[in-house]
Amino acid sequence: MVACGLAALAAYAFIVSEFSAKADSFDLEKMGRMESSSIIYDRSDRQMGKIFIQNRVPIPFEMIPKEMVNAIVAEEDNRFFEHHGVDYFGILRAAISNYRQGRVKQGASTVTQQLARNSFEMKERTFRRKLLEMMVAQRIEQHLTKEKIMELYLNRVYFGSGLYGLESASRGYFGKPANELTVGECAMLAGLLKSPNALSPWNNPQGAKKVRDFVLTRMRELRLISREEYERAVELPLTVRKRTNPNRTSYALELVRQQAIAALGYDRAMNDGVRIETTFDTRLQQTAEIALKSHLEEVEKTGGYSHVTFERYRQINQSLEDAAQRGEPVTLPTPGYLQGAVLAVDNATGGILALAGGRDFLHSEYNRVFQAKRPAGTVFTPLLAAAAYSKGVFPGSPVDDACIDNRFVMIGGDNGILGEWGVERPDNEYEGPMPSNEAVARGKNAAVVRLGFMTGLEALRKFCGDAGIRSPLRDVANAYLGSSEMTLGELTLAYTVFPDEGDRPSKLFTITRITDQQGNVLFENPSSRVNVIPSEASFQVHTTLRDALFKTCAPEVAALGLNSDQQLAGKSGTSYDFTDTWFIGYSSSVTCGVWVGFDKPAKIYRGAFGKDLALPIWARVMSASLQEFPSHPLTPPKGLLPVEICRRSGLLPAEACRKDPALIATEYATTTEVPSQQCDLHGEGIRSYNKEAEQEEWPRAAAAIDLSLIHPVTITAPTLLAQNDLYHSVNPAGKAYVEGDPRIKVARATTPDGRDPGVQDALTNAATSASTGEKPIRRAEPVRPMDQPSDSPVLSLPVPKPAEF
């Protein structure tokens, strides 16, 4: 018997020695190296959000309320402050209870044992694991205080619903920091640890209340709270905040996450609990998001808008959206409603102050600020002006606002006139010669194309590259009018050239600095600047953009509460067929760009202009920016002189010019650009200049395809003309053909060669009329291309009455 006892004792000593040695091999410092959320702060040190793999924010013991410690003691470990890692009395008590009930009903793991198990991944349910856990717990107690053990435990444990640690659980369930928790809230959180998902107040509110009351009862029995505290706590209803997806983010936070990973690597950015300081302004960010959503809801109510609305999309997909809000793995259908994007940047540094990449990140994570490339439309034309003025073109140089043969610009087909390409006003008419900067400010597209031919695509391409636009320009003349696709981010960066006296930030960015939990700097974003054009050319474009905002868009600007004293400038833009609308502008401190359109290009509605869709959003963001980022007037550099000119000739005004105040304009010119001749249109001045290339000598647009491979389609019916010609592309004149007119014979049978007899007889009748001198019937004078001589013969054919639509 003695021998058996000694053998058993020896075996126990051997086992203890073995597991004690193994327990000594664990690195106790690992318990403090838990995965932590990295916190994102705005420029004013306001918390914006966090990025994580495990949603955990560690806090020190001093921030843990006493009631929370007492609740854990009552629920998990009654003798926490008395044992040394293992509660042998608790083990005996649990064994007796389990024996009496015939099954395992109670456990006996202490808080320290649970900390050891969670820290060192000891999950298997074996006797050897349990013995090792006990040895590690005793070692922890030898090296750490009870307060430190409780701190590590409450920062590590899982509270359900994707919430790790007390701080995240407190903010997730109750929307407040842990040090503000009430005794009832502490009791509920402590009760969740037995079964975090089954007892979740979102999934099982009755179960959560029941376990809360049980913990409060245990606290009362252990005299950790008074009877009065107990009675008040159990009488209160269980109130938690609305459930949100802890993994849900926004376009702004997602961009920060991407840039943090690029700076530190994935594991360090997502797990190490670093502090990420950004350039964002929380108030301006909220303004941008609200302005975009609210205004586009109003646009969707506009007459002529026939697409699905944001609200209708939400109604159709409400159940899926609710599931996504809860963090469930669901996929929402691609939204087809009207989208938009907003970007506001600091002119001095390039730091992003506000960013909205769409109307709802939950519906689509596609960031339309940097990922969507769309035709820039007429918001691009100030960049053409910048290229022209930096090349030495005088802003007062006249360009003709008159019809252009569309074969030169290839917009909307290879025939027709440029007036069919959307300008910024429905009442547009050709006005003849005008200063080039006025043409840009007022969106006079035909005149702008002529400015483009004066400048050249190579000069424009060089400016765009220097201004930060990496997207290529088309090798056709319609590139002057913004037919090339580019991002809102590229355009907004390019516009910073004008308030920055010809310079721009080297790049756009969000993160200024990243530090670890000890305050060591891990990453810092240097800012630098790039010179793009001379300051004189920059200011000349600035005056153009002031006119574009406060003259061209005067009614809209006044309705939005803006005024010229605010020192703002900017331009609206609309792409061909009303598919994309823009507004980009700036103060001396902030540049903001807005885009509105569909992800899949489609006409928004006829007459959807940038001044109506994008300008109101821009105005709201810029008005808010002036509160924190005051603007000062931009003054002309020393190399520029104000000079009066005649708007028609671009020369010094004569007396006859001054009789009509509308003919006089003041432009800024360099000393080499100041006109020396008097107006030769209204005065007696003699223009001295090199012959300007006629339109016939302009470079033709290169066709995108080999036309020799395309067989022409024979016209079998008359062309349809819109009843309401928005751009006055055809001037109705003459009499329409009336069926039954005796002067025209219409055959009803086909000709032997298969041609349309109506067309054949019309041609015959027209030729007969020409030989007899009888004037043929015609509906309208045809529009001649500019390179067609005015005295060239014109064949007018009888045309059936046009259909209306």
mmCIF file of C-alpha atoms in Angstrom, residues 168-334:
data_model
loop_
_atom_site.group_PDB
_atom_site.id
_atom_site.type_symbol
_atom_site.label_atom_id
_atom_site.label_comp_id
_atom_site.label_asym_id
_atom_site.label_seq_id
_atom_site.Cartn_x
_atom_site.Cartn_y
_atom_site.Cartn_z
ATOM 1 C CA SER A 168 -16.000 47.857 -28.110
ATOM 2 C CA ALA A 169 -18.880 45.999 -26.448
ATOM 3 C CA SER A 170 -19.907 49.106 -24.506
ATOM 4 C CA ARG A 171 -19.888 51.287 -27.608
ATOM 5 C CA GLY A 172 -21.509 48.598 -29.740
ATOM 6 C CA TYR A 173 -24.407 47.752 -27.429
ATOM 7 C CA PHE A 174 -24.892 51.045 -25.579
ATOM 8 C CA GLY A 175 -23.189 53.697 -27.725
ATOM 9 C CA LYS A 176 -20.928 55.021 -24.966
ATOM 10 C CA PRO A 177 -17.455 54.396 -23.474
ATOM 11 C CA ALA A 178 -17.000 51.715 -20.841
ATOM 12 C CA ASN A 179 -16.351 54.139 -17.989
ATOM 13 C CA GLU A 180 -19.940 55.423 -18.345
ATOM 14 C CA LEU A 181 -21.663 52.029 -17.964
ATOM 15 C CA THR A 182 -24.365 51.613 -15.308
ATOM 16 C CA VAL A 183 -24.473 48.650 -12.922
ATOM 17 C CA GLY A 184 -27.316 47.040 -14.919
ATOM 18 C CA GLU A 185 -25.384 47.400 -18.181
ATOM 19 C CA CYS A 186 -22.290 45.880 -16.561
ATOM 20 C CA ALA A 187 -24.392 42.954 -15.330
ATOM 21 C CA MET A 188 -25.766 42.316 -18.824
ATOM 22 C CA LEU A 189 -22.287 42.342 -20.407
ATOM 23 C CA ALA A 190 -20.949 39.972 -17.743
ATOM 24 C CA GLY A 191 -23.892 37.614 -18.353
ATOM 25 C CA LEU A 192 -23.210 37.531 -22.118
ATOM 26 C CA LEU A 193 -19.861 35.766 -21.614
ATOM 27 C CA LYS A 194 -21.539 32.370 -21.025
ATOM 28 C CA SER A 195 -23.106 32.418 -24.501
ATOM 29 C CA PRO A 196 -22.419 35.681 -26.383
ATOM 30 C CA ASN A 197 -24.524 35.012 -29.482
ATOM 31 C CA ALA A 198 -27.440 33.127 -27.889
ATOM 32 C CA LEU A 199 -27.917 35.797 -25.200
ATOM 33 C CA SER A 200 -27.354 38.832 -27.450
ATOM 34 C CA PRO A 201 -29.841 41.622 -26.639
ATOM 35 C CA TRP A 202 -30.397 42.023 -30.402
ATOM 36 C CA ASN A 203 -31.108 38.327 -31.002
ATOM 37 C CA ASN A 204 -32.688 37.428 -27.646
ATOM 38 C CA PRO A 205 -33.723 40.491 -25.594
ATOM 39 C CA GLN A 206 -35.651 38.400 -23.057
ATOM 40 C CA GLY A 207 -32.674 36.103 -22.517
ATOM 41 C CA ALA A 208 -30.360 39.103 -22.126
ATOM 42 C CA LYS A 209 -32.633 40.666 -19.512
ATOM 43 C CA LYS A 210 -32.927 37.371 -17.648
ATOM 44 C CA VAL A 211 -29.159 36.892 -17.428
ATOM 45 C CA ARG A 212 -28.733 40.546 -16.412
ATOM 46 C CA ASP A 213 -31.121 40.068 -13.499
ATOM 47 C CA PHE A 214 -29.362 36.834 -12.504
ATOM 48 C CA VAL A 215 -25.970 38.600 -12.317
ATOM 49 C CA LEU A 216 -27.517 41.447 -10.328
ATOM 50 C CA THR A 217 -28.925 38.875 -7.900
ATOM 51 C CA ARG A 218 -25.489 37.266 -7.487
ATOM 52 C CA MET A 219 -23.950 40.703 -6.886
ATOM 53 C CA ARG A 220 -26.555 41.367 -4.218
ATOM 54 C CA GLU A 221 -25.927 37.963 -2.567
ATOM 55 C CA LEU A 222 -22.175 38.647 -2.475
ATOM 56 C CA ARG A 223 -22.889 42.131 -1.084
ATOM 57 C CA LEU A 224 -21.199 43.785 -4.034
ATOM 58 C CA ILE A 225 -24.190 46.123 -4.443
ATOM 59 C CA SER A 226 -26.798 47.331 -1.974
ATOM 60 C CA ARG A 227 -30.430 46.289 -1.946
ATOM 61 C CA GLU A 228 -31.457 49.718 -3.207
ATOM 62 C CA GLU A 229 -29.030 49.527 -6.140
ATOM 63 C CA TYR A 230 -30.290 46.057 -6.945
ATOM 64 C CA GLU A 231 -33.956 47.059 -6.910
ATOM 65 C CA ARG A 232 -33.380 50.133 -9.090
ATOM 66 C CA ALA A 233 -31.343 48.138 -11.614
ATOM 67 C CA VAL A 234 -33.802 45.241 -12.067
ATOM 68 C CA GLU A 235 -36.729 47.620 -12.524
ATOM 69 C CA LEU A 236 -35.092 49.383 -15.460
ATOM 70 C CA PRO A 237 -35.948 48.111 -18.968
ATOM 71 C CA LEU A 238 -33.124 46.641 -20.990
ATOM 72 C CA THR A 239 -32.213 49.349 -23.533
ATOM 73 C CA VAL A 240 -29.571 48.940 -26.227
ATOM 74 C CA ARG A 241 -28.782 50.989 -29.324
ATOM 75 C CA LYS A 242 -29.933 50.007 -32.816
ATOM 76 C CA ARG A 243 -27.837 47.241 -34.244
ATOM 77 C CA THR A 244 -25.247 48.291 -36.814
ATOM 78 C CA ASN A 245 -22.695 46.351 -38.769
ATOM 79 C CA PRO A 246 -19.355 46.822 -36.966
ATOM 80 C CA ASN A 247 -17.580 46.123 -40.244
ATOM 81 C CA ARG A 248 -19.525 48.780 -42.138
ATOM 82 C CA THR A 249 -17.430 51.684 -43.276
ATOM 83 C CA SER A 250 -17.674 54.622 -45.684
ATOM 84 C CA TYR A 251 -15.910 55.770 -48.834
ATOM 85 C CA ALA A 252 -13.686 58.050 -46.753
ATOM 86 C CA LEU A 253 -12.714 55.403 -44.174
ATOM 87 C CA GLU A 254 -12.169 52.774 -46.847
ATOM 88 C CA LEU A 255 -9.725 55.082 -48.635
ATOM 89 C CA VAL A 256 -7.857 55.634 -45.350
ATOM 90 C CA ARG A 257 -7.750 51.859 -44.789
ATOM 91 C CA GLN A 258 -6.249 51.297 -48.232
ATOM 92 C CA GLN A 259 -3.606 53.978 -47.738
ATOM 93 C CA ALA A 260 -2.769 52.704 -44.225
ATOM 94 C CA ILE A 261 -2.234 49.188 -45.576
ATOM 95 C CA ALA A 262 -0.045 50.614 -48.346
ATOM 96 C CA ALA A 263 2.027 52.440 -45.714
ATOM 97 C CA LEU A 264 2.367 49.708 -43.050
ATOM 98 C CA GLY A 265 1.281 46.420 -44.578
ATOM 99 C CA TYR A 266 -1.988 44.593 -43.911
ATOM 100 C CA ASP A 267 -1.283 42.925 -40.550
ATOM 101 C CA ARG A 268 0.248 45.946 -38.890
ATOM 102 C CA ALA A 269 -2.397 48.388 -40.123
ATOM 103 C CA MET A 270 -5.323 46.152 -39.177
ATOM 104 C CA ASN A 271 -4.098 44.442 -35.979
ATOM 105 C CA ASP A 272 -1.654 46.684 -34.121
ATOM 106 C CA GLY A 273 -4.055 49.318 -32.803
ATOM 107 C CA VAL A 274 -2.163 52.210 -34.383
ATOM 108 C CA ARG A 275 -3.267 55.832 -34.349
ATOM 109 C CA ILE A 276 -4.014 57.139 -37.865
ATOM 110 C CA GLU A 277 -4.099 60.935 -38.201
ATOM 111 C CA THR A 278 -5.784 62.170 -41.376
ATOM 112 C CA THR A 279 -6.518 65.347 -43.320
ATOM 113 C CA PHE A 280 -10.312 64.917 -43.155
ATOM 114 C CA ASP A 281 -12.563 67.515 -41.598
ATOM 115 C CA THR A 282 -15.481 65.695 -39.946
ATOM 116 C CA ARG A 283 -17.928 68.579 -40.253
ATOM 117 C CA LEU A 284 -17.162 69.161 -43.926
ATOM 118 C CA GLN A 285 -17.345 65.402 -44.544
ATOM 119 C CA GLN A 286 -20.830 65.238 -43.061
ATOM 120 C CA THR A 287 -21.899 68.259 -45.102
ATOM 121 C CA ALA A 288 -20.663 66.662 -48.331
ATOM 122 C CA GLU A 289 -22.477 63.373 -47.675
ATOM 123 C CA ILE A 290 -25.753 65.063 -46.704
ATOM 124 C CA ALA A 291 -25.619 67.556 -49.591
ATOM 125 C CA LEU A 292 -25.083 64.785 -52.137
ATOM 126 C CA LYS A 293 -27.894 62.575 -50.857
ATOM 127 C CA SER A 294 -30.477 65.288 -50.267
ATOM 128 C CA HIS A 295 -29.987 67.121 -53.575
ATOM 129 C CA LEU A 296 -30.050 63.970 -55.706
ATOM 130 C CA GLU A 297 -33.322 62.989 -54.049
ATOM 131 C CA GLU A 298 -34.710 66.304 -55.306
ATOM 132 C CA VAL A 299 -33.254 65.718 -58.792
ATOM 133 C CA GLU A 300 -35.063 62.374 -58.960
ATOM 134 C CA LYS A 301 -38.358 64.272 -58.592
ATOM 135 C CA THR A 302 -37.632 66.429 -61.656
ATOM 136 C CA GLY A 303 -39.985 66.138 -64.602
ATOM 137 C CA GLY A 304 -38.395 64.029 -67.308
ATOM 138 C CA TYR A 305 -36.456 61.824 -64.878
ATOM 139 C CA SER A 306 -37.549 58.266 -65.709
ATOM 140 C CA HIS A 307 -34.931 56.077 -64.000
ATOM 141 C CA VAL A 308 -35.200 54.068 -60.788
ATOM 142 C CA THR A 309 -34.877 56.246 -57.685
ATOM 143 C CA PHE A 310 -32.784 55.726 -54.575
ATOM 144 C CA GLU A 311 -35.885 55.270 -52.441
ATOM 145 C CA ARG A 312 -37.376 52.718 -54.834
ATOM 146 C CA TYR A 313 -34.131 50.720 -54.795
ATOM 147 C CA ARG A 314 -34.244 50.634 -50.994
ATOM 148 C CA GLN A 315 -37.873 49.508 -50.986
ATOM 149 C CA ILE A 316 -37.133 46.643 -53.349
ATOM 150 C CA ASN A 317 -34.064 45.483 -51.410
ATOM 151 C CA GLN A 318 -35.086 46.358 -47.842
ATOM 152 C CA SER A 319 -34.684 42.839 -46.438
ATOM 153 C CA LEU A 320 -31.231 42.436 -47.949
ATOM 154 C CA GLU A 321 -30.206 45.867 -46.693
ATOM 155 C CA ASP A 322 -31.365 45.048 -43.164
ATOM 156 C CA ALA A 323 -29.343 41.827 -43.246
ATOM 157 C CA ALA A 324 -26.267 43.714 -44.462
ATOM 158 C CA GLN A 325 -26.735 46.235 -41.651
ATOM 159 C CA ARG A 326 -26.582 43.339 -39.179
ATOM 160 C CA GLY A 327 -23.322 42.168 -40.690
ATOM 161 C CA GLU A 328 -24.760 39.120 -42.422
ATOM 162 C CA PRO A 329 -22.968 37.999 -45.626
ATOM 163 C CA VAL A 330 -25.440 39.166 -48.293
ATOM 164 C CA THR A 331 -24.940 40.722 -51.719
ATOM 165 C CA LEU A 332 -27.075 43.668 -52.761
ATOM 166 C CA PRO A 333 -27.863 44.106 -56.471
ATOM 167 C CA THR A 334 -25.872 46.729 -58.361
#
